mmCIF file of C-alpha atoms in Angstrom:
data_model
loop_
_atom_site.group_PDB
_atom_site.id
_atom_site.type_symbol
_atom_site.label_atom_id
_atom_site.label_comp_id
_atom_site.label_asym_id
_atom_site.label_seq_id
_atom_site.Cartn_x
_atom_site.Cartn_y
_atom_site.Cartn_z
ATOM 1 C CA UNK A 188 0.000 0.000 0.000
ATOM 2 C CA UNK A 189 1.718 3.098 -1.341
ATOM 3 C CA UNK A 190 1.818 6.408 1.674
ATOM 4 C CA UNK A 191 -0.252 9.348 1.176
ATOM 5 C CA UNK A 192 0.692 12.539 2.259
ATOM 6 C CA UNK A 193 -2.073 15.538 3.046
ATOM 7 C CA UNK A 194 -2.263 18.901 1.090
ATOM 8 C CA UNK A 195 -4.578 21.035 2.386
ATOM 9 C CA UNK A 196 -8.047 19.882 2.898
ATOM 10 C CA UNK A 197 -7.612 17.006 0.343
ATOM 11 C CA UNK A 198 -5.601 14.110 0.189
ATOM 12 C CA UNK A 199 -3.176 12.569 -2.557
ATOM 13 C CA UNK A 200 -1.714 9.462 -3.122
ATOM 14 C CA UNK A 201 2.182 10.068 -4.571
ATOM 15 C CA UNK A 202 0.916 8.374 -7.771
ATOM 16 C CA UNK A 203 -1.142 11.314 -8.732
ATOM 17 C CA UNK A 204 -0.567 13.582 -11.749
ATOM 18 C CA UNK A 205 1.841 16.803 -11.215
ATOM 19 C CA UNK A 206 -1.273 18.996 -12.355
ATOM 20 C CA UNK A 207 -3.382 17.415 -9.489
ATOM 21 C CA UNK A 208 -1.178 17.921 -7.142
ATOM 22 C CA UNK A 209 -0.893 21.148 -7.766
ATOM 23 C CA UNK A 210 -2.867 22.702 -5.312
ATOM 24 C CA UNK A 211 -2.917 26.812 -3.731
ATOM 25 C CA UNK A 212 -3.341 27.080 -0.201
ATOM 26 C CA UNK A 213 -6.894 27.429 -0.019
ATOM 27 C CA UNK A 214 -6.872 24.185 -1.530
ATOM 28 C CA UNK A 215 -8.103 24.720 -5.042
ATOM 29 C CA UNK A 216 -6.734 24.100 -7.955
ATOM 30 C CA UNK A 217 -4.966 26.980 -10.136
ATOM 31 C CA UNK A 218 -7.616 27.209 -13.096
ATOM 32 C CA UNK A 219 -9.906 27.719 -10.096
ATOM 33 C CA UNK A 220 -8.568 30.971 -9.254
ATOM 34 C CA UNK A 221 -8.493 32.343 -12.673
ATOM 35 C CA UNK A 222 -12.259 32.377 -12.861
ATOM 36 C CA UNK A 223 -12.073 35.666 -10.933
ATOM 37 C CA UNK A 224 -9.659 37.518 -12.968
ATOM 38 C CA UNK A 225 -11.505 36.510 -15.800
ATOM 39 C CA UNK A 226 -15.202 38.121 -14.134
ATOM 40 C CA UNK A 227 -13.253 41.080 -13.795
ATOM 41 C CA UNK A 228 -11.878 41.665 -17.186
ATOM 42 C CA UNK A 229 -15.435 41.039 -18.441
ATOM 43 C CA UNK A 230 -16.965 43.341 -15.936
ATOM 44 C CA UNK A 231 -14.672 46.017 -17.123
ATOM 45 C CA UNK A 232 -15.384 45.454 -20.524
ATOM 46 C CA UNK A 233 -19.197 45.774 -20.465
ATOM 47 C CA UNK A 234 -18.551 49.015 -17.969
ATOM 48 C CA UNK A 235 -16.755 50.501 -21.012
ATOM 49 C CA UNK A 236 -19.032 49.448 -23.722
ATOM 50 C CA UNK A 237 -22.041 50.732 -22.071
ATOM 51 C CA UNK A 238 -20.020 54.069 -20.905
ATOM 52 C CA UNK A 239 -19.136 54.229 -24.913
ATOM 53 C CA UNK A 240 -22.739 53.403 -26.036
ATOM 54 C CA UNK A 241 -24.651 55.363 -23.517
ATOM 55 C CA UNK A 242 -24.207 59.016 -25.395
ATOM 56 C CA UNK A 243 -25.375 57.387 -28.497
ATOM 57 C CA UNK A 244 -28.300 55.783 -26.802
ATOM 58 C CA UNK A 245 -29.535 58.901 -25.488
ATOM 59 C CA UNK A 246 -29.170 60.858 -28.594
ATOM 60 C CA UNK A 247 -31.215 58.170 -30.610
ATOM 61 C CA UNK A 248 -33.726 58.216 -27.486
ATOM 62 C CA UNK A 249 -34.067 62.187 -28.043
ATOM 63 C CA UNK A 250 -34.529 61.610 -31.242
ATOM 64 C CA UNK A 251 -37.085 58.877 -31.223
ATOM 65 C CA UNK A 252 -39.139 60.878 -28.267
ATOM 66 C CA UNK A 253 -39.478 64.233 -30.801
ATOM 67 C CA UNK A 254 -40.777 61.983 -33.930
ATOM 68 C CA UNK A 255 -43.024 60.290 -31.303
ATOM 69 C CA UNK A 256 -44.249 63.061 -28.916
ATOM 70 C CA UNK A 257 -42.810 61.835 -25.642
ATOM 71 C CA UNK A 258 -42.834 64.992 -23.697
ATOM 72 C CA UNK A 259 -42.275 62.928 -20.483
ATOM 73 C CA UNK A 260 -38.739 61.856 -22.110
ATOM 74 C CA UNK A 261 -37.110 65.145 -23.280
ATOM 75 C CA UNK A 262 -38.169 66.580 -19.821
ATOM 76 C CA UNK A 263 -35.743 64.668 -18.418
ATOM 77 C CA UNK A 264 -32.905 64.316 -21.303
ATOM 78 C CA UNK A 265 -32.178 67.769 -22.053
ATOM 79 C CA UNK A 266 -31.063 70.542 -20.333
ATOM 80 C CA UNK A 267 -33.796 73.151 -21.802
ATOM 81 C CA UNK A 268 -32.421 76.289 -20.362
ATOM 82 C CA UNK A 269 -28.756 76.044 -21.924
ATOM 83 C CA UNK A 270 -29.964 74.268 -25.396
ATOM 84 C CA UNK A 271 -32.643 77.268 -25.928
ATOM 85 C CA UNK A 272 -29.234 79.895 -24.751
ATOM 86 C CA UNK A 273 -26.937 78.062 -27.487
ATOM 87 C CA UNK A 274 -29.594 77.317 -29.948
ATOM 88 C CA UNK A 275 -31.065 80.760 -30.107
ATOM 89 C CA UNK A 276 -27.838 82.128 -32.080
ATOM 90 C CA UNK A 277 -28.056 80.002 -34.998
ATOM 91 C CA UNK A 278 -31.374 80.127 -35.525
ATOM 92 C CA UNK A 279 -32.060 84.050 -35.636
ATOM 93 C CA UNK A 280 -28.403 83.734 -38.245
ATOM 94 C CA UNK A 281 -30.597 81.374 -40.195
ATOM 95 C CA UNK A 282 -33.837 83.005 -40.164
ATOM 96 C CA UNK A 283 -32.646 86.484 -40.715
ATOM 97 C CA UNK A 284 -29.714 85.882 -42.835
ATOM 98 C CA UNK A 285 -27.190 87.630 -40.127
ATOM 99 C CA UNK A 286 -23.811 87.323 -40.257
ATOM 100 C CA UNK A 287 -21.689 84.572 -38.195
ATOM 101 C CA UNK A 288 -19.800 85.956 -35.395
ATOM 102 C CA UNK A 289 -16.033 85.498 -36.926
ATOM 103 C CA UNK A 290 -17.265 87.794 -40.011
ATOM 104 C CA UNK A 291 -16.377 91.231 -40.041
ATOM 105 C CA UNK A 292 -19.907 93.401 -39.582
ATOM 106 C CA UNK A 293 -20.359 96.366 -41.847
ATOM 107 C CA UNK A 294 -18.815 99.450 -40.430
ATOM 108 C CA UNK A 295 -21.735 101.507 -41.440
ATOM 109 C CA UNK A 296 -24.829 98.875 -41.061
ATOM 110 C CA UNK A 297 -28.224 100.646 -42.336
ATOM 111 C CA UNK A 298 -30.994 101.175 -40.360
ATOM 112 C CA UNK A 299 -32.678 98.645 -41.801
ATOM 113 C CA UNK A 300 -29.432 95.920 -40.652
ATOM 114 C CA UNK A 301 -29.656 97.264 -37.379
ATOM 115 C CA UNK A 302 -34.034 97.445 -37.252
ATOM 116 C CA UNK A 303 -33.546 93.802 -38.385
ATOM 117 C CA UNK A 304 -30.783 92.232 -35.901
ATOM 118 C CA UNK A 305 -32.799 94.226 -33.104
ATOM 119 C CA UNK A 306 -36.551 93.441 -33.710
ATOM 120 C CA UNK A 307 -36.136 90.220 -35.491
ATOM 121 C CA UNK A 308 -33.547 89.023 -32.874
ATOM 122 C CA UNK A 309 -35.587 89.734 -30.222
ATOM 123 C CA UNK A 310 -38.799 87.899 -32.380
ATOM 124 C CA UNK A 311 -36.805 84.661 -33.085
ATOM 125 C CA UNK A 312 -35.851 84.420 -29.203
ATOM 126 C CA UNK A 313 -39.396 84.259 -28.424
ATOM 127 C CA UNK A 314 -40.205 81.741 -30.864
ATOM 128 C CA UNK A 315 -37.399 79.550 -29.367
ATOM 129 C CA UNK A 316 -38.474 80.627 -25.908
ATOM 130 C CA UNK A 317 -42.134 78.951 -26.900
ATOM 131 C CA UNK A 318 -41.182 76.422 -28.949
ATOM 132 C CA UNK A 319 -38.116 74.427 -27.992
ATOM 133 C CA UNK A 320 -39.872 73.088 -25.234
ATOM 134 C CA UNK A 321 -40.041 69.356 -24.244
ATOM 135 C CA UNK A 322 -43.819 69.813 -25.851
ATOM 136 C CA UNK A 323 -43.159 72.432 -28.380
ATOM 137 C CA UNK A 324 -40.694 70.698 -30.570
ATOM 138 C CA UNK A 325 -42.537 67.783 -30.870
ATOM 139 C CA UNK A 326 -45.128 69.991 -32.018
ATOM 140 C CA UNK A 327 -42.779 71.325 -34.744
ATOM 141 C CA UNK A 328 -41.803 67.922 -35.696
ATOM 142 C CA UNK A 329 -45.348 67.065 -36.128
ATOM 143 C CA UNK A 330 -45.791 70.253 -38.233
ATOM 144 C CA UNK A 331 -42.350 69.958 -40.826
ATOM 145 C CA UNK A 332 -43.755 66.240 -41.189
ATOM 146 C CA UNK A 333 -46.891 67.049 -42.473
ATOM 147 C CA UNK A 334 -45.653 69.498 -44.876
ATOM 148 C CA UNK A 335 -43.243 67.565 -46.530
ATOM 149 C CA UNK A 336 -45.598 64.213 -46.549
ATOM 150 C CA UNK A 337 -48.223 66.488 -48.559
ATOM 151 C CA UNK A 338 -45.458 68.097 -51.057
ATOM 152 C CA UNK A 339 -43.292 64.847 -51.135
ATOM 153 C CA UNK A 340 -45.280 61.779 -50.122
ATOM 154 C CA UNK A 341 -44.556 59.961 -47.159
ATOM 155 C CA UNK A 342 -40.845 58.276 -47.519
ATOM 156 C CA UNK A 343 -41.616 55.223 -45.450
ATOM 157 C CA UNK A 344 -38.957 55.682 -43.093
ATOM 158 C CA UNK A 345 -41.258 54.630 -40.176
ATOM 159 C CA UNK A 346 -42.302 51.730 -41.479
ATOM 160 C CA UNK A 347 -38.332 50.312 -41.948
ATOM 161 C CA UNK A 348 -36.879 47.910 -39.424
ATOM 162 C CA UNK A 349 -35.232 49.324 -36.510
ATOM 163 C CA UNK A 350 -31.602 48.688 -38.100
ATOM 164 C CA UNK A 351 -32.082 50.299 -40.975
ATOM 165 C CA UNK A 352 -33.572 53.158 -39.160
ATOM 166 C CA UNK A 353 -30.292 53.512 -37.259
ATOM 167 C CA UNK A 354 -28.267 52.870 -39.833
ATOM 168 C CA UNK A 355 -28.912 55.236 -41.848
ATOM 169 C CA UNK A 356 -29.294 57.900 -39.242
ATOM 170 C CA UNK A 357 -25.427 56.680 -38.856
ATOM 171 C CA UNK A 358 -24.415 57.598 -41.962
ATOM 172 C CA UNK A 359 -25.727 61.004 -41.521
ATOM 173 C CA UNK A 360 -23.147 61.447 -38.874
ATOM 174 C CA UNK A 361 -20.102 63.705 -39.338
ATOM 175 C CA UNK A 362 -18.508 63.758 -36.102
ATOM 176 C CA UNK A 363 -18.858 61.725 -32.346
ATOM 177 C CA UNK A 364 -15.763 62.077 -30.035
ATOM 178 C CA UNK A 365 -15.863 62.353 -26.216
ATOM 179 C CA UNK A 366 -14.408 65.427 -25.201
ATOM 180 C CA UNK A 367 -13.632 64.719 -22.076
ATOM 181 C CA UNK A 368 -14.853 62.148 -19.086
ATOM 182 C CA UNK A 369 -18.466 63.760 -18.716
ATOM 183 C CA UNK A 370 -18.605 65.282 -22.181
ATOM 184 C CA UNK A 371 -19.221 64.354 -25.611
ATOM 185 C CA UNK A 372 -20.108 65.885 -28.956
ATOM 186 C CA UNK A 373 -22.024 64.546 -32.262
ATOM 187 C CA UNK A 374 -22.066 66.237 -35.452
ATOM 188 C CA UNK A 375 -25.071 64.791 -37.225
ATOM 189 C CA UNK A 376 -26.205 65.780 -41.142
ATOM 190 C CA UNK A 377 -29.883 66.993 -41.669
ATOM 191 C CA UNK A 378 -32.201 64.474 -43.038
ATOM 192 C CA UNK A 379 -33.181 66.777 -46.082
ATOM 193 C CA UNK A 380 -30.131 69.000 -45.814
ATOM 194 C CA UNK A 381 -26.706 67.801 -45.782
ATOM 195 C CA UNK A 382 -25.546 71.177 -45.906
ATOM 196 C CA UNK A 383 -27.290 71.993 -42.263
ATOM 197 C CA UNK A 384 -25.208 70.340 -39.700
ATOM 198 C CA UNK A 385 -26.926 70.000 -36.199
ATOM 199 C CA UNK A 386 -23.782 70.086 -33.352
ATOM 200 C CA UNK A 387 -24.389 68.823 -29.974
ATOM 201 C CA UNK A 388 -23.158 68.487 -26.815
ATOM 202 C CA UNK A 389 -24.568 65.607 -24.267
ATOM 203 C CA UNK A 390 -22.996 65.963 -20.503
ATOM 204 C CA UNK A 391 -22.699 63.008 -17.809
ATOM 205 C CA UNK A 392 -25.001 63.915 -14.928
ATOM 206 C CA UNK A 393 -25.385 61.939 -11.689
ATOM 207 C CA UNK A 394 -29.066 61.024 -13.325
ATOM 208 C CA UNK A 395 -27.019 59.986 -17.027
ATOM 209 C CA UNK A 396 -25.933 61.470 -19.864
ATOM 210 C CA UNK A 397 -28.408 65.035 -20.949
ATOM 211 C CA UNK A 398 -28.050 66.983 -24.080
ATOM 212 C CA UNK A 399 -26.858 70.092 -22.903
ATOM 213 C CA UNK A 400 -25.593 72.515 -25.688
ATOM 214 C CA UNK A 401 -27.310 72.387 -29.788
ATOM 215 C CA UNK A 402 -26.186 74.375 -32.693
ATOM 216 C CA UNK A 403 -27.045 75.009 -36.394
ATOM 217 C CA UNK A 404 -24.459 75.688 -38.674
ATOM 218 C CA UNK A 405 -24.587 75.566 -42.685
ATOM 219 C CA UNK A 406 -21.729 73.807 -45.387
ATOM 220 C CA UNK A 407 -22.563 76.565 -47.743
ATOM 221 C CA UNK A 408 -25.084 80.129 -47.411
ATOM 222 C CA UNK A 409 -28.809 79.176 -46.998
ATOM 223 C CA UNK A 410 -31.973 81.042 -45.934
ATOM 224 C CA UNK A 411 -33.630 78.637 -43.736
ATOM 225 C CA UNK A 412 -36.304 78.748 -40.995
ATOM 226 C CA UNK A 413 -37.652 78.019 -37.345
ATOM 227 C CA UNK A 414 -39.830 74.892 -39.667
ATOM 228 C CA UNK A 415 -36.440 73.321 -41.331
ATOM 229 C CA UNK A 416 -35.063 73.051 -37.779
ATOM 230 C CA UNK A 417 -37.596 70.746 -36.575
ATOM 231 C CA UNK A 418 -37.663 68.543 -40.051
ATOM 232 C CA UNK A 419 -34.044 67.665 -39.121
ATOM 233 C CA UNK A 420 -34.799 65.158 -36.110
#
């Protein structure tokens, strides 16, 4: 009868394997203690992919609560106050055909420059004041929709699978980088204007990620207005 000798918890006749034997001194063997290395590594990685995919996920959300009137929603996913502050530039350029900010102003502007930057400025703030509003600008939506169904038809792109739907709002986008830990910007393409890019900023709050800045800006000159904002999302 060959001796045994005691490792641990377990024992092992001297005839055993060199793998078997191997034992740690909890009394487990190595590929044991590898299983928790490997949970980590895997909990990490699904941290990051969901810290990756969460901007995107909200931005689609936003997008899919406008088209579908989900007030509730864009209460809670975008910082109204600051969008309306950053938004209100752009749109009162596009609507009254001002000049961007890094242009050089006429020295002299006429009366009827200055009648129209002061007046109309003041008119388009209003307009965003009322209307880019968790139930204003799925209002507008709702509106641009209509319009373009009775001049163009309806496209279909309701009725397409959910894939293709995101897909080819995908390929409509110019830019996504995170800007820093809590911040990150998308440049997206209008649906009927590829000239019209739509620029925003989404921040990391303690309730998840909010769209907190939007801008308009244009590839080349174009008249548009308050209407063509709203056919864009």
């Amino acid at each position: 009868m060959r001796p045994t000798v005691v490792l641990g918890p377990k024992i092992v006749g001297f005839g055993c394997k060199f793998a078997e034997c191997q034992l740690n001194r909890t009394g487990l063997p190595p590929s044991t203690m590898k299983k928790p290395l490997w949970i980590a590594v895997g909990l990490i990685a699904l941290l990051a992919i969901g810290y990756i995919g969460a901007p995107f996920l909200t931005a689609w959300n936003i997008r899919e609560a406008v088209r579908n009137g989900n007030s509730a929603y864009l209460t809670t996913a975008i910082e109204w106050p600051s969008v309306r502050e950053t938004l209100k530039p752009s749109i009162a350029r596009i609507a009254l055909d001002l000049p961007y900010a890094e242009r050089t102003e006429p020295a002299n502007p006429s009366l009827w420059q200055r009648a129209k930057a002061y007046w109309g400025r003041g008119a388009i703030d209003s307009l965003v004041d009322s209307y880019v509003t968790p139930e204003g600008l799925p209002q507008l939506f709702t509106v641009q929709k209509t319009y373009r169904d009775y001049v163009s038809g309806d496209d279909g792109t309701n009725a397409l699978p959910i894939l293709e739907r995101v897909s080819r709002a995908w390929a409509r986008v110019k830019r996504a980088e995170f800007t820093g830990f809590t911040t990150f910007e998308i440049d997206m393409a209008d649906k009927n204007d590829e000239t019209r890019i739509y620029l925003g900023k989404l921040e990391l709050t303690r309730v998840g990620w909010k769209l907190a800045e939007l801008r308009v800006e244009f590839l080349k000159p174009a008249t548009a207005t308050m209407q063509n904002f709203a056919g864009a999302l």
